[in-house]
Amino acid sequence: MSIQTVATQPIAGQKPGTSGLRKTTPEFQKHHFLENFIQSIWNGIGGVQGKTLVLGGDGRHFNTEASQVVLRMAAASGAAKVIVGQNALLSTPAASNLIRKRKADGGIILSASHNPGGPEGDFGVKYNTANGGPAPENVTAKIYAATQQISEYLIYETQDIDLSAIGESTLGGMTIEVVDPVADYAELMEQIFDFEALKAMFAGGFRLRFDAMHAVTGPYAKAILEDRLGAAPGSVINGVPSTDFGKGHPDPNPIWAKPLVDEMMGPDAPDFGAASDGDGDRNMIVGRGIYVTPSDSLAALAANATLVPGYAGGLKGVARSMPTSKAVDRVAESLGIECFETPTGWKFFGNLLDAGRATLCGEESAGTGSDHVREKDGLWAVLFWLNILAKRQISVADLMADHWKTYGRNYYSRHDYEGVDAEAANALMDNLRARLADLPGTSVAGLTVTAADDFAYDDPIDGSRSAKQGIRISFDGGARVVLRLSGTGTVGATLRVYLETVETEALDMDAQAALSKVIAAAEELAQIKARTGRNEPDVIT
Ligand code: G1P
Ligand code: ZN
């Protein structure tokens, strides 16, 4: 066993995006690609000498090999300890919890989230800081700078380390502690939620369907929902993680989790349906006969939070990403608490959570979470909903109808144009950006523009400014269009068009119908068809 110093050169394209570095698996497997990036993380954070790190991933293809590399590189650079999930598995929220609970200095999460996995799929590496959350922009900037200067990396030459058995071993001077990936997380959930009320609900015949989408949440969902809470065996489906997610797309939305949605809309639907993504931080909530948008889910959780023991004292504040609908804003207003609008990406919530300014956070992209960890948390959101239903003894459909009656309904949809020519997508954004100042007061597709800007965020805690975070155009009456380019895609550009309108009377419309004018306005403003060469979006959620 010896430490090797390997000469290398900067590799282009190692700039972390919305959520770490995400590339196709073949790209990640290229010579030195992973090693360069890991060494650049070490270099960007001031080294790992004497530090304790957490390591785990969502189990996709290359997870096993990459975790061996991370361990060998951590040991070679003098880390004191790495706490790693058994078989190198950890859901993203479980990793965040472990970093916090064990007071680690940071962690490496191997995941490309909801992107497909497998030899031709995607892979990703994310660095989380000591608060358990994704590295903020000032840290990712240092990591990126390090990728551009790298000239060598350090790695231990050794046999593969056995990660299948729980316990401790050493690699050079570093301790490797293999832990049960589920235990600490399950314990945290038990502290937050009323497990007795949930057990009673399941004992009373409440029927649940949880689709783990062949991804990492399967073991977590089985252990908590079936084993601890008594949901009927088989309530968790697709619960065995596989390296290519059963050749599926582990993204919990009505497109990729269609079989679940179909079942929930069918004649013998269970009481509650839910799904989670590749690394377990996203969630989809479906009631019998009703799909709940993530924006509405955040609002409903905020409105009912005090029914959950962990939030019985009330919420300090709420936060949503800018493109997320404003449904939660009205709940915050009625609760008399602050509501923050942040750029897309969970890393922007970290400061607000750390400072005790926000308790609940959410994104329209199926992400909901709270100050219990510093990542969004799929299974936590499911338990939150179940806890509310158990306390209110009400169906999801009735709960939402009641919510909309009280607060009004924000009809919402996101239209994605994927794999668009990057130049054309940038030109579309640039062209619109150049016209923003002239838009207020003009009429577009029958709607009057009241405000138009390119969203810039001034972090209220550390004062940092993040500019160019998406174009937002508001219309008279509360409707809104937001356009931005994805920061997680791996092929070409993905244009996301977020559409929203508010109704206080017509509460039972089809979302696309309710949004027809806003959709027409977006097209007229941005000439999406002409500029992308697409007649319709690839994905509508
Ligand atoms: C997408 C979502 C965003 C989420 C991120 C990571 O990023 O839109 O809300 O935080 O994935 O899960 P995007 O591809 O839009 O940059
Ligand atoms: Zn995810």
PDB file of N, CA and C and ligand atoms in Angstrom, residues 19 22 58 92 111-115 126 250 252 277-282 376, ligand 2:
ATOM      1  N   SER A  19     -26.625  21.604  -8.968  1.00  0.00           N
ATOM      2  CA  SER A  19     -26.480  20.633  -7.889  1.00  0.00           C
ATOM      3  C   SER A  19     -25.237  19.777  -8.128  1.00  0.00           C
ATOM      4  N   ARG A  22     -22.481  17.303 -12.781  1.00  0.00           N
ATOM      5  CA  ARG A  22     -23.285  16.241 -13.359  1.00  0.00           C
ATOM      6  C   ARG A  22     -22.895  16.081 -14.817  1.00  0.00           C
ATOM      7  N   ASP A  58     -26.392   7.221  -4.572  1.00  0.00           N
ATOM      8  CA  ASP A  58     -27.726   6.683  -4.839  1.00  0.00           C
ATOM      9  C   ASP A  58     -27.704   5.300  -5.478  1.00  0.00           C
ATOM     10  N   THR A  92     -29.659  11.198  -0.277  1.00  0.00           N
ATOM     11  CA  THR A  92     -29.132  12.548  -0.058  1.00  0.00           C
ATOM     12  C   THR A  92     -29.566  13.115   1.301  1.00  0.00           C
ATOM     13  N   SER A 111     -24.291  11.158  -6.952  1.00  0.00           N
ATOM     14  CA  SER A 111     -25.653  11.057  -7.469  1.00  0.00           C
ATOM     15  C   SER A 111     -25.856  12.005  -8.632  1.00  0.00           C
ATOM     16  N   ALA A 112     -26.710  11.591  -9.551  1.00  0.00           N
ATOM     17  CA  ALA A 112     -27.194  12.528 -10.563  1.00  0.00           C
ATOM     18  C   ALA A 112     -28.700  12.658 -10.376  1.00  0.00           C
ATOM     19  N   SER A 113     -29.097  12.503  -9.092  1.00  0.00           N
ATOM     20  CA  SER A 113     -30.486  12.747  -8.691  1.00  0.00           C
ATOM     21  C   SER A 113     -31.505  11.970  -9.528  1.00  0.00           C
ATOM     22  N   HIS A 114     -32.352  12.677 -10.248  1.00  0.00           N
ATOM     23  CA  HIS A 114     -33.461  12.067 -10.997  1.00  0.00           C
ATOM     24  C   HIS A 114     -33.059  11.724 -12.427  1.00  0.00           C
ATOM     25  N   ASN A 115     -31.820  12.037 -12.817  1.00  0.00           N
ATOM     26  CA  ASN A 115     -31.400  11.695 -14.184  1.00  0.00           C
ATOM     27  C   ASN A 115     -31.242  10.173 -14.290  1.00  0.00           C
ATOM     28  N   LYS A 126     -21.339  15.590  -5.689  1.00  0.00           N
ATOM     29  CA  LYS A 126     -21.705  16.833  -5.018  1.00  0.00           C
ATOM     30  C   LYS A 126     -20.962  16.920  -3.700  1.00  0.00           C
ATOM     31  N   PRO A 250     -35.725   7.954 -12.873  1.00  0.00           N
ATOM     32  CA  PRO A 250     -36.215   8.029 -11.488  1.00  0.00           C
ATOM     33  C   PRO A 250     -36.591   9.439 -11.069  1.00  0.00           C
ATOM     34  N   PRO A 252     -39.812  11.644  -9.890  1.00  0.00           N
ATOM     35  CA  PRO A 252     -41.200  11.489  -9.441  1.00  0.00           C
ATOM     36  C   PRO A 252     -42.101  12.612  -9.928  1.00  0.00           C
ATOM     37  N   ASP A 277     -37.213  10.147  -5.873  1.00  0.00           N
ATOM     38  CA  ASP A 277     -36.312  10.084  -7.026  1.00  0.00           C
ATOM     39  C   ASP A 277     -35.059   9.256  -6.759  1.00  0.00           C
ATOM     40  N   GLY A 278     -34.102   9.334  -7.669  1.00  0.00           N
ATOM     41  CA  GLY A 278     -32.889   8.515  -7.621  1.00  0.00           C
ATOM     42  C   GLY A 278     -32.205   8.546  -6.278  1.00  0.00           C
ATOM     43  N   ASP A 279     -32.004   9.746  -5.720  1.00  0.00           N
ATOM     44  CA  ASP A 279     -31.256   9.878  -4.467  1.00  0.00           C
ATOM     45  C   ASP A 279     -32.137  10.216  -3.274  1.00  0.00           C
ATOM     46  N   GLY A 280     -33.459  10.164  -3.470  1.00  0.00           N
ATOM     47  CA  GLY A 280     -34.366  10.250  -2.322  1.00  0.00           C
ATOM     48  C   GLY A 280     -34.655  11.632  -1.794  1.00  0.00           C
ATOM     49  N   ASP A 281     -34.300  12.684  -2.551  1.00  0.00           N
ATOM     50  CA  ASP A 281     -34.610  14.007  -2.018  1.00  0.00           C
ATOM     51  C   ASP A 281     -35.873  14.613  -2.618  1.00  0.00           C
ATOM     52  N   ARG A 282     -36.345  14.068  -3.743  1.00  0.00           N
ATOM     53  CA  ARG A 282     -37.571  14.608  -4.342  1.00  0.00           C
ATOM     54  C   ARG A 282     -38.790  13.804  -3.912  1.00  0.00           C
ATOM     55  N   LYS A 376     -33.347  18.805   0.460  1.00  0.00           N
ATOM     56  CA  LYS A 376     -34.753  18.453   0.373  1.00  0.00           C
ATOM     57  C   LYS A 376     -34.889  16.981   0.741  1.00  0.00           C
TER      58      LYS A 376
HETATM   59 ZN    ZN B   2     -32.624  14.163  -6.214  1.00  0.00          ZN
END
